[in-house]
Coordinates of C-alpha atoms and ligand atoms in Angstrom, one line a residue:
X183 CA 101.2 68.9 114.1
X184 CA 99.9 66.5 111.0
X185 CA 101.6 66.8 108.1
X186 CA 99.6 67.8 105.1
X187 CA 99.2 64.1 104.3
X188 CA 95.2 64.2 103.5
X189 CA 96.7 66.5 100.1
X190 CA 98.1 63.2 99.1
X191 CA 95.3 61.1 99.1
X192 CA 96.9 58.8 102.1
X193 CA 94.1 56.7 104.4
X194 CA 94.1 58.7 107.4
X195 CA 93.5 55.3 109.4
X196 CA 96.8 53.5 108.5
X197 CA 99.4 54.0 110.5
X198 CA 100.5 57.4 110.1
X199 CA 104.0 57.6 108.5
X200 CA 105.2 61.6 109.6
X201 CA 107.5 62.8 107.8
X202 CA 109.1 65.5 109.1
X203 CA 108.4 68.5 106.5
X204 CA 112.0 69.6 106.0
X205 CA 112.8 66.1 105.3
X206 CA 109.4 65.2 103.2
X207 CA 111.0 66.6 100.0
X208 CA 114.1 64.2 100.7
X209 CA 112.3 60.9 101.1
X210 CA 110.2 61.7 98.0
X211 CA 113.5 62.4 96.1
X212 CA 115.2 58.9 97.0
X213 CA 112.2 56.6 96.5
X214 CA 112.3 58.5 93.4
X215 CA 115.7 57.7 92.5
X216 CA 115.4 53.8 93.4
X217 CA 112.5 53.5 91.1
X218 CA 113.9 55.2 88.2
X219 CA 117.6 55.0 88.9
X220 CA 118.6 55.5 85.1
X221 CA 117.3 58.9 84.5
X222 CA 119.6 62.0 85.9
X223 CA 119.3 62.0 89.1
X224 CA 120.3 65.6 89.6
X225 CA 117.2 66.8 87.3
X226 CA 114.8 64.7 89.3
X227 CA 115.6 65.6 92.6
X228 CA 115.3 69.1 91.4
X229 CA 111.9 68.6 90.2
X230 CA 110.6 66.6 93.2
X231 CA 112.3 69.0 95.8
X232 CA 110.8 72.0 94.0
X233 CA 107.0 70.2 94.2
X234 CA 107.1 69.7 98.0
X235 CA 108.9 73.4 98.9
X236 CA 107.9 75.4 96.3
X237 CA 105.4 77.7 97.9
X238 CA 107.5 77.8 101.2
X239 CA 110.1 80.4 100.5
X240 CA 112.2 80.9 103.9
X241 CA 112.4 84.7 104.3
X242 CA 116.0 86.2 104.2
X243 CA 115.2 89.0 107.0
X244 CA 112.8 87.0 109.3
X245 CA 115.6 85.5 110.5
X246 CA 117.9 88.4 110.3
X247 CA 117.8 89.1 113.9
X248 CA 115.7 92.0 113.2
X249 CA 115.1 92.9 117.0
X250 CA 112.6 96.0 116.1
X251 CA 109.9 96.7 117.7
X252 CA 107.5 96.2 114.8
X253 CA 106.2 98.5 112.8
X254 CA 104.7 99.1 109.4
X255 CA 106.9 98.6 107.8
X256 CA 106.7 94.6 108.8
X257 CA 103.2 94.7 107.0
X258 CA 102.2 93.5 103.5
X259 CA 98.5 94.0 103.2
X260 CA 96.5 92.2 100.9
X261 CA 93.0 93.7 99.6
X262 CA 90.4 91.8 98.6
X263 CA 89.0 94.1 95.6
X264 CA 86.9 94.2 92.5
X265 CA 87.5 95.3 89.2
X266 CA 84.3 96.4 88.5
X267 CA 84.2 99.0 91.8
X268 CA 87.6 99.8 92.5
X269 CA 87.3 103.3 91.3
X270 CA 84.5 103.9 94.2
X271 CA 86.1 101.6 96.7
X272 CA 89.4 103.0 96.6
X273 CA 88.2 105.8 98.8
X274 CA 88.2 103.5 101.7
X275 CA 92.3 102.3 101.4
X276 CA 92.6 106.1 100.3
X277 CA 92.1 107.5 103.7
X278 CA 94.9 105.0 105.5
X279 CA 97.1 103.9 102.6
X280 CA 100.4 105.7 103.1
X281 CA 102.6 105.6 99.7
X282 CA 106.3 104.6 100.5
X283 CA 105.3 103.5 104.4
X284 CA 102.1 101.3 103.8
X285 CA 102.8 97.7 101.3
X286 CA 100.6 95.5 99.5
X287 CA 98.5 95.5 96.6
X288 CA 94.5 95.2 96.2
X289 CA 93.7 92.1 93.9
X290 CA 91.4 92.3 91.6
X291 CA 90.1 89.8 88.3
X292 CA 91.2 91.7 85.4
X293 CA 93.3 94.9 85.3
X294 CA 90.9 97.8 85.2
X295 CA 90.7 99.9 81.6
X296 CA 91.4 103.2 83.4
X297 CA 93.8 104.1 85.8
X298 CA 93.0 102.9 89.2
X299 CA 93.5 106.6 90.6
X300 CA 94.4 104.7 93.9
X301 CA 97.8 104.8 96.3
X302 CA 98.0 101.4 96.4
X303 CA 99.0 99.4 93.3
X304 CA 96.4 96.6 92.4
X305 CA 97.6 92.6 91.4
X306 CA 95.4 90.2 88.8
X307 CA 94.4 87.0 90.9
X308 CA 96.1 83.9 89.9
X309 CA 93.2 81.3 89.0
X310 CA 90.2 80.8 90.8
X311 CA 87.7 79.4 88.8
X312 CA 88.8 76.0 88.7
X313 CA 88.1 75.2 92.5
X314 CA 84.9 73.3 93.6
X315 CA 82.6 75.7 95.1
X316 CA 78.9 75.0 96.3
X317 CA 77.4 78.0 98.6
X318 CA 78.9 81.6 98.4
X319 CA 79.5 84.0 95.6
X320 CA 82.5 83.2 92.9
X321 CA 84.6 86.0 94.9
X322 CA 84.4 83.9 97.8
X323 CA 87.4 81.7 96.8
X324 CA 89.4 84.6 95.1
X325 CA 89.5 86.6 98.2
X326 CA 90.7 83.2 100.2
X327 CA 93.2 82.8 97.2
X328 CA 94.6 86.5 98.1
X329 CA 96.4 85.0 101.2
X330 CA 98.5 82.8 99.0
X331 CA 99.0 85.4 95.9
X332 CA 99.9 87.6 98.8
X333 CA 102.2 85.8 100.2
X334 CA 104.3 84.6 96.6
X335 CA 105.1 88.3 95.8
X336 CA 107.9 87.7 97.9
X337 CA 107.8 90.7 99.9
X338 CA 111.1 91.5 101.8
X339 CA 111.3 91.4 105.6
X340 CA 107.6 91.0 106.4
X341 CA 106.2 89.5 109.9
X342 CA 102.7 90.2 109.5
X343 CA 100.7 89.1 106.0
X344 CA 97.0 91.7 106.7
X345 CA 94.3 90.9 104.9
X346 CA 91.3 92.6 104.6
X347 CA 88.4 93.9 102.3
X348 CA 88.2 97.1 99.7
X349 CA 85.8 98.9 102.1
X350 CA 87.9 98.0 105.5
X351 CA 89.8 101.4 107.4
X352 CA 93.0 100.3 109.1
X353 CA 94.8 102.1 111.8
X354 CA 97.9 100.9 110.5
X355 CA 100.4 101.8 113.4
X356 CA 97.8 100.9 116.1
X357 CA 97.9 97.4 113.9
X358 CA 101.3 97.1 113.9
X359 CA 101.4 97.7 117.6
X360 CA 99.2 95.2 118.5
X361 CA 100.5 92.3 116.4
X362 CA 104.0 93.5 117.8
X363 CA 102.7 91.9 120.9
X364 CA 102.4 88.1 119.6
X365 CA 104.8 85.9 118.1
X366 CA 106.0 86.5 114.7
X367 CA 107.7 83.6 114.5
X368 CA 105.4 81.4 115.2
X369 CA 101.9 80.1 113.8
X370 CA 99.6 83.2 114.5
X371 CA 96.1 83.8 113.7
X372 CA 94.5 87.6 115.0
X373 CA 91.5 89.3 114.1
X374 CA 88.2 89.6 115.5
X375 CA 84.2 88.1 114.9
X376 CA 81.2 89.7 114.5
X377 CA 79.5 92.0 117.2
X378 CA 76.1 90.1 116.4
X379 CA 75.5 87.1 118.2
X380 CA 73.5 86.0 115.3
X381 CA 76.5 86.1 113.0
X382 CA 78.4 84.6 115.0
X383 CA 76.3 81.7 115.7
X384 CA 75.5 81.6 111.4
X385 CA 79.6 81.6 110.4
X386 CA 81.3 80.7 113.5
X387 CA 82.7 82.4 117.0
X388 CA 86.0 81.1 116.7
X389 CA 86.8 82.8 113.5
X390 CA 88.2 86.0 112.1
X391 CA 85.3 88.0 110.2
X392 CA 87.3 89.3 106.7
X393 CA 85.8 92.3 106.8
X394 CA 87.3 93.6 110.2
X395 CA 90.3 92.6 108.9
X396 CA 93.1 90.1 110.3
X397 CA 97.1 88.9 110.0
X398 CA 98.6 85.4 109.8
X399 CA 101.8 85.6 110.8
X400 CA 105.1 84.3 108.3
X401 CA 105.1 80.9 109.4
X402 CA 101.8 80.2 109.2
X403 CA 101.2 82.5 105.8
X404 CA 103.6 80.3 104.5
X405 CA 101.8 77.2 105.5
X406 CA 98.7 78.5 104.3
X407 CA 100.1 79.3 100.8
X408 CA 101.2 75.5 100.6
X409 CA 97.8 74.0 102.0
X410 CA 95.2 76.8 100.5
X411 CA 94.3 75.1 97.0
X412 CA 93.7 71.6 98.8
X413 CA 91.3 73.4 101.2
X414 CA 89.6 75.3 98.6
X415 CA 88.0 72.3 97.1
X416 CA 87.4 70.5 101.0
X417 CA 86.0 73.4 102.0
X418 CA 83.8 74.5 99.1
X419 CA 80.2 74.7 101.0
X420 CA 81.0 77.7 103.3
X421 CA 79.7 81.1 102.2
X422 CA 82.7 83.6 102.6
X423 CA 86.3 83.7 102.0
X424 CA 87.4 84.6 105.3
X425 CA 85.6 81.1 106.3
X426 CA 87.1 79.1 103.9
X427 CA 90.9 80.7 105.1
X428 CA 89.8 79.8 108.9
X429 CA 88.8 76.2 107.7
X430 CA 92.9 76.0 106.3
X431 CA 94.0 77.5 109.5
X432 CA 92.4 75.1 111.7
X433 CA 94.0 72.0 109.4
X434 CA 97.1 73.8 110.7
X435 CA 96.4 73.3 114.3
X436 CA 96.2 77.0 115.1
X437 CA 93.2 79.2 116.6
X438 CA 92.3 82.3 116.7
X439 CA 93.7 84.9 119.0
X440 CA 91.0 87.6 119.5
X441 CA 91.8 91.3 119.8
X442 CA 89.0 93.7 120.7
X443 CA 90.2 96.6 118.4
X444 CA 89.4 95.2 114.7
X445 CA 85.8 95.9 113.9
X446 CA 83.7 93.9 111.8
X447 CA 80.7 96.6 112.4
X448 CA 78.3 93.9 111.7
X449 CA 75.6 96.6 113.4
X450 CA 72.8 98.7 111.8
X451 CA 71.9 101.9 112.5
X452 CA 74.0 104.2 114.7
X453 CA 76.7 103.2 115.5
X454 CA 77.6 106.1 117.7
X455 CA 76.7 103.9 121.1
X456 CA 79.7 101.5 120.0
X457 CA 82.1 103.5 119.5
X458 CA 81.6 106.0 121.9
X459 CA 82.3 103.3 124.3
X460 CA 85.3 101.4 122.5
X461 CA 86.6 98.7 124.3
X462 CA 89.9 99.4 126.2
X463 CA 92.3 98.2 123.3
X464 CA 93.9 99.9 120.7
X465 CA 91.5 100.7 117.5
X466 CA 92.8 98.7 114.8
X467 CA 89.7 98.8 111.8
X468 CA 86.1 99.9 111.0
X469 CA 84.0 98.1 108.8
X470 CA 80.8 98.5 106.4
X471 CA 80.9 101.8 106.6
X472 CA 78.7 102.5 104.0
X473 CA 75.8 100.1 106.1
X474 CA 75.7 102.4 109.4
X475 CA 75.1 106.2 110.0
X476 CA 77.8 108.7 109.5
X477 CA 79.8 109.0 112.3
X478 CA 79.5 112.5 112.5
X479 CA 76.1 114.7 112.3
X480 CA 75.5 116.8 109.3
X481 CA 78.6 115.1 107.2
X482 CA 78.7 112.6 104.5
X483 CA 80.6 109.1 106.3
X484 CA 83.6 110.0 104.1
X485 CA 83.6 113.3 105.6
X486 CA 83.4 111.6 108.9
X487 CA 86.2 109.3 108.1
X488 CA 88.3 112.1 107.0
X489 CA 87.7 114.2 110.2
X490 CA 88.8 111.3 112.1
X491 CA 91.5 110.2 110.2
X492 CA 93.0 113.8 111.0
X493 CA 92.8 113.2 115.0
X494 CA 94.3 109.7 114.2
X495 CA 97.5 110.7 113.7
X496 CA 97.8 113.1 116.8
X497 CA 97.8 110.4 119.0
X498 CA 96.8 107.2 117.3
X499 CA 97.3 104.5 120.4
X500 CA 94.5 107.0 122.4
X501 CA 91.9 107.0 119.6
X502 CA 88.7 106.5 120.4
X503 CA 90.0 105.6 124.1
X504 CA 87.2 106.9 127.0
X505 CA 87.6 108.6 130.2
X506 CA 85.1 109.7 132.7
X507 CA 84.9 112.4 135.2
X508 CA 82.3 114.3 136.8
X509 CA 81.2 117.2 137.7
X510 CA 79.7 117.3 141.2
X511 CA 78.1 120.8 141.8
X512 CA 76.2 120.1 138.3
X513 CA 75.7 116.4 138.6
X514 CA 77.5 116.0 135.3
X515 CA 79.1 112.5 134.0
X516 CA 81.5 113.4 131.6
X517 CA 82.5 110.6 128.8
X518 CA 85.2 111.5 126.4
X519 CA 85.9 109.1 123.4
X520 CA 88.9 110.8 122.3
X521 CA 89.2 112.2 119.0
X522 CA 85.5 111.3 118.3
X523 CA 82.5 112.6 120.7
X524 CA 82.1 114.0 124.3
X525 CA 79.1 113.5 126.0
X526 CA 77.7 115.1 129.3
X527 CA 74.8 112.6 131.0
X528 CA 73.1 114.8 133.1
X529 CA 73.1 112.7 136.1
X530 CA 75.7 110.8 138.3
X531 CA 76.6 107.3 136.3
X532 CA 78.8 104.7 137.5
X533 CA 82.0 104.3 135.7
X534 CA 80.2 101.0 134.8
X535 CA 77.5 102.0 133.1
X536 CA 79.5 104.3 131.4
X537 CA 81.8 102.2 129.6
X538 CA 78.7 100.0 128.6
X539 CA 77.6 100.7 125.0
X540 CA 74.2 102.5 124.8
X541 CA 72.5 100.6 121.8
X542 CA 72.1 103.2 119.1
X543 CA 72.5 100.5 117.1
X544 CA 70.5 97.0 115.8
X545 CA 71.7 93.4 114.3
X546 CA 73.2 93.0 111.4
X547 CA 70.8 90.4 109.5
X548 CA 67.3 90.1 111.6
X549 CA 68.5 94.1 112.6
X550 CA 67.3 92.8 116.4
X551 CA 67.8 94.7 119.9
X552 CA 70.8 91.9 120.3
X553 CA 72.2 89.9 121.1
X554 CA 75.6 91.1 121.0
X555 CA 78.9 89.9 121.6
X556 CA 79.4 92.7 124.2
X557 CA 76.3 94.3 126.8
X558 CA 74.8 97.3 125.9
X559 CA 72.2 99.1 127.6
X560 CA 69.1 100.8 126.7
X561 CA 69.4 104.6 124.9
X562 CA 66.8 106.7 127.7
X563 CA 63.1 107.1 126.8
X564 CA 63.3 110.5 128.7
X565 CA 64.7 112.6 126.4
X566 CA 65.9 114.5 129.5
X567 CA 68.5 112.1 130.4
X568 CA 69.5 111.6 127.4
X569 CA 73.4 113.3 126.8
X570 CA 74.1 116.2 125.0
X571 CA 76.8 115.4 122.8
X572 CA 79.4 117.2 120.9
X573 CA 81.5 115.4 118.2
X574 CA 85.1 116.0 117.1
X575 CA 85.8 119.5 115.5
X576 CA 89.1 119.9 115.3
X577 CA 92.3 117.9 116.5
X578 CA 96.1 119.3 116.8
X579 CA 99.2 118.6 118.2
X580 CA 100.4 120.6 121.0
X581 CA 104.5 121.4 120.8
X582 CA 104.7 122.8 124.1
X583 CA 102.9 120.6 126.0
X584 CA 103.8 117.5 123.7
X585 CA 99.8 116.4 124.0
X586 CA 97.1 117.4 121.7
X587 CA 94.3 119.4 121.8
X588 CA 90.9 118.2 120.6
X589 CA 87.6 120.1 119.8
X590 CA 84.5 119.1 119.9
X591 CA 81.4 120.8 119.0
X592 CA 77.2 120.4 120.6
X593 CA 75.1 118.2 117.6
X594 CA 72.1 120.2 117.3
X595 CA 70.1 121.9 119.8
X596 CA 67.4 120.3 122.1
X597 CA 64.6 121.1 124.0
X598 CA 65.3 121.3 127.4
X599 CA 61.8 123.0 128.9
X600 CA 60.5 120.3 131.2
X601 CA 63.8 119.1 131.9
X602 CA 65.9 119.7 135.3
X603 CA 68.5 122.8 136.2
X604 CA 71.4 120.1 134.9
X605 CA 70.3 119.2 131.8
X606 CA 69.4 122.6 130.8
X607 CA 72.6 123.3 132.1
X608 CA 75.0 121.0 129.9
X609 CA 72.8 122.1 127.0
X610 CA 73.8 125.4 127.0
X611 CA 77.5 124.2 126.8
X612 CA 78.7 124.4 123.1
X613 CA 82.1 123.5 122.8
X614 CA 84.5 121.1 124.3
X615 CA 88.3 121.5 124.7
X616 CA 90.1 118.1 125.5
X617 CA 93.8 118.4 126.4
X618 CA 95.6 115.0 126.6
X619 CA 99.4 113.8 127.2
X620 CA 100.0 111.6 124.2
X621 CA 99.7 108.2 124.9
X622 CA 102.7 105.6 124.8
X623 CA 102.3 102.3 122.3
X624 CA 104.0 100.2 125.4
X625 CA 101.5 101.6 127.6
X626 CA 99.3 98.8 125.7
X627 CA 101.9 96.3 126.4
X628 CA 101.3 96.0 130.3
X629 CA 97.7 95.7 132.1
X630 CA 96.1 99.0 130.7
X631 CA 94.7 101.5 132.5
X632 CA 91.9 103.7 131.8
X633 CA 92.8 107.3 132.1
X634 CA 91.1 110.0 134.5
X635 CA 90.1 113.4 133.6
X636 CA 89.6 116.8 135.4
X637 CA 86.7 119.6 134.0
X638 CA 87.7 122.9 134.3
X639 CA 84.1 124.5 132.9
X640 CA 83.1 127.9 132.0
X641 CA 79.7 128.8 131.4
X642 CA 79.6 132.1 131.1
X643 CA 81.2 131.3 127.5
X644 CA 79.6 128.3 127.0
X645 CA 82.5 126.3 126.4
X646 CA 84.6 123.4 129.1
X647 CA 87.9 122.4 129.0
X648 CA 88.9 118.7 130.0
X649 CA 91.8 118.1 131.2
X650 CA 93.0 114.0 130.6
X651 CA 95.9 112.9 132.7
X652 CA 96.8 109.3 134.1
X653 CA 95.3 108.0 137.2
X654 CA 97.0 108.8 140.3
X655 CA 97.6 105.4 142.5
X656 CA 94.6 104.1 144.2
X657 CA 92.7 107.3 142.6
X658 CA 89.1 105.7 141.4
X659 CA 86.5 106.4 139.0
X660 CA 83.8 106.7 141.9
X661 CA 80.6 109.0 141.8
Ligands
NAG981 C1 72.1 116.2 142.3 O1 71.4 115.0 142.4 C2 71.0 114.7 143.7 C3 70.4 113.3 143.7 O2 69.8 113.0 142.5 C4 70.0 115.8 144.1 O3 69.6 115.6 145.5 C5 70.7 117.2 144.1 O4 69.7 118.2 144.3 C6 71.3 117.3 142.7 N1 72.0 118.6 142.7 C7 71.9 119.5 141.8 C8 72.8 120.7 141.9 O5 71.1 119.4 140.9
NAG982 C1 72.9 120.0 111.2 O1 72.1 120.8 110.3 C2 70.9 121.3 110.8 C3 70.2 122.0 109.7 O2 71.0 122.6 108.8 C4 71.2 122.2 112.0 O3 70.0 122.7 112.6 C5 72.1 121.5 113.0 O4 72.5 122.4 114.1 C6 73.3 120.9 112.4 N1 74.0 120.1 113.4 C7 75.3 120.2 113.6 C8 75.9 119.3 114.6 O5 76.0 121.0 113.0
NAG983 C1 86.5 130.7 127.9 O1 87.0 131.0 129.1 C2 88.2 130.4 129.5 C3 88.5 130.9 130.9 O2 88.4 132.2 131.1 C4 89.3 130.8 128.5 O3 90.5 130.1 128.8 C5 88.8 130.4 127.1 O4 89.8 130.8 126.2 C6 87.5 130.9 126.8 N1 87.0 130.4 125.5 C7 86.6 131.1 124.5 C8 86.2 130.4 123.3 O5 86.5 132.3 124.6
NAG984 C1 82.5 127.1 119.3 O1 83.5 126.8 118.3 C2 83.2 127.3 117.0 C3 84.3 126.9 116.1 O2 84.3 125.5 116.0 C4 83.1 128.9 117.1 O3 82.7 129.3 115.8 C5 82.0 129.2 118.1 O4 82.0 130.7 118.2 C6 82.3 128.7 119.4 N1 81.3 129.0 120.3 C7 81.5 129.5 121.5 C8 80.3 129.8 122.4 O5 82.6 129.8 121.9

């Protein structure tokens, strides 16, 4: 790994001279004390020590043999806010921000007049202005700067610095879960891009969208503190923040790790197709909210959000997670995205076509059919092969069987004249009972599994109970 010698101004094409970065502040404090041997030396070494290390600030705990597993407690977020729209944004942190379990701060310019009627206690960004900046808005560099600030609060014992935007949802303990499965102690870089190809082509693949959210581990937090300023002014023709903090990361040497669960939601439209077929990792975060559809029919998205912020909790590693079964005599494909929506497809669908997206949704910028950075297919033209759907109603533990129970309830009625015995059939179903065994953290930490599903259905009172269980061996999702 380079050294951060291009900070100093050194000609890259000379022979490199490394110096080791423990030892860096050493060197620089003897040349120092040749030149002006007079002076104290005790006061200068001080001084140039403290200009080499200063942002680098070894962590007490990190190496306190903490042998954990970790948890949230091992997060300090950072939140890239606005004075000016706190107030209203606030809602977003609101729904995951635990007091006393959650830390961080949301930075802001200036402190706000009025009180900030938030959880989570806001910081004033140190200076921003003074960096060179030629394309993106004047937030751009603040928001990079929050990684730093972040990190020289000091926080005790923390593995994971998060960073994400006012209007980003965490699922903090599905976060901490996943980052528990990379290296704290070494240079790590997780998040996620953007789910239009488009975007991805515009900013880059091989970086982590701010807006899904994504960690930097200690070490390389640290680094980043130290380098941030020097890349600020290098970097000063990118749009965004979370470019800018990629463009320090790569000086570092280090590249991304990609984990499917953070959500950018750079989609338009509905963005039920997505999430109804969630990839088969952990949710982590939902973003622009406020762009798509509410998640649930009939209810504003922050009614949505709250409805599914109340299933979260009952068994947060199987959120959103999908599992098919069918339903021969009827013809039925059942998909369950837990803690979310049901859907009976009146017709038999491979377990591959279920798990591909149906596109409810458009791009982000040129709002296109695609490309994506996942397939999709086609929502039906024939209305009658369309699913009938029911969304989350209610979610609860369940003591005695230590699972949960999840309702879910038909969206709206259709017309089903012209359409086939099955379809008129799983129409005239109105509510869904899923019971579930909770789902173990670890059971992410080996090659995961989807889980299977039995229906037990009765129609005479128009309701079905799913049954989700895991996969017996060599049992497969076949029609
Ligand atoms: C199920 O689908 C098959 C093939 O599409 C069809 O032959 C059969 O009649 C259907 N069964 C019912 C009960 O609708
Ligand atoms: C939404 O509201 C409309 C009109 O009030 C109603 O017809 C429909 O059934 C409602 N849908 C759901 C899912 O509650
Ligand atoms: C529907 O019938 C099943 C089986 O008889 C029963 O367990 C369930 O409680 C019933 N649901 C309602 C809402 O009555
Ligand atoms: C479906 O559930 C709702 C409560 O969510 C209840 O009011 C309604 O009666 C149920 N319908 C049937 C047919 O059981």
């Amino acid at each position: 790994m380079c050294p951060k010698s291009t900070d100093s101004g050194q000609d890259p094409f000379r022979a490199p001279k490394i110096i080791p970065k423990e030892k860096a502040g050493d060197a620089l404090t003897t040349s120092l004390i040749a030149a002006v041997a007079v002076i104290s030396v005790l006061s200068i070494s001080i001084t140039a020590y403290s200009v080499v290390h200063a942002p680098i600030r070894p962590d007490p705990e990190l190496f306190d043999f903490d042998y954990r597993p970790t948890s949230v407690s091992h997060l300090a977020f950072g939140i890239g806010g606005s004075t000016a729209t706190w107030a209203d944004r606030a809602r977003y942190s609101d729904l995951w921000w635990k007091p006393g379990s959650t830390r961080g701060y949301v930075f802001l310019e200036e402190d706000p007049a009025g009180p900030a009627g938030s959880g989570i206690q806001h910081r004033v960004s140190s200076e921003w202005r003074r960096f060179r900046r030629t394309k993106g808005p004047e937030s751009a560099v603040r928001m990079a700067r929050v990684v730093a600030d972040l990190f020289r609060v000091g926080l005790p014992g923390v593995r994971w610095f998060v960073i994400g935007d006012d209007d980003t949802v965490f699922f903090p303990e599905n976060l901490a879960a996943v980052l528990g499965r990379h290296d704290h102690q070494g240079m790590v870089y997780v998040g996620g891009n953007s789910e239009s190809v488009e975007q991805d082509v515009e900013h880059a693949y091989d970086m982590a969208f701010g807006g899904g959210g994504f960690a930097l581990s200690y070490p390389l937090a640290a680094e980043l503190a130290a380098a941030m300023d020097g890349c600020l002014d290098r970097y000063h023709y990118y749009y965004g923040s979370d470019q800018r903090v990629w463009a320090c990361v790569v000086e570092l040497g280090v590249g991304l790790t990609l984990e499917p669960g953070f959500h950018q939601i750079d989609i338009r439209g509905d963005p039920f197709g997505f999430l109804a077929a969630h990839p088969r990792a952990p949710l982590v975060s939902l973003h622009h909210l406020d762009s798509v559809q509410p998640l649930l029919p009939n209810r504003t998205q922050h009614e949505s959000l709250t409805a599914l912020m109340k299933a979260y909790p009952a068994d947060p590693p199987r959120t959103l997670q999908q599992c098919f079964c069918y339903h021969r005599k009827h013809n039925w494909s059942v998909s369950v995205s837990w803690g979310y929506a049901v859907q009976i497809f009146p017709a038999l669908l491979t377990a591959m076509e279920l798990e591909t997206p149906q596109q409810t949704f458009k791009t982000w910028r040129t709002v296109s059919d695609g490309p994506f950075t996942f397939n999709t297919r086609p929502v039906s033209s024939d209305p009658c092969k369309r699913p009938a759907v029911f969304f989350l109603s209610s979610a609860e533990e369940d003591g005695g069987s230590e699972g949960t129970v999840t309702a879910y309830r038909k969206a709206g009625d259709r017309v089903t004249s012209g359409c086939n015995e099955d379809f008129a059939r799983a129409m005239a179903i109105e509510n869904i009972t899923v019971l579930a065994p909770k789902m173990e953290q670890q059971e992410w930490d080996q090659s995961p599994r989807r889980h299977c599903c039995d229906i037990e259905e009765n129609l005479r009172n128009r309701t079905m109970r799913i049954r989700i269980r895991r996969c017996r061996n060599s049992e497969t999702i076949t029609i």
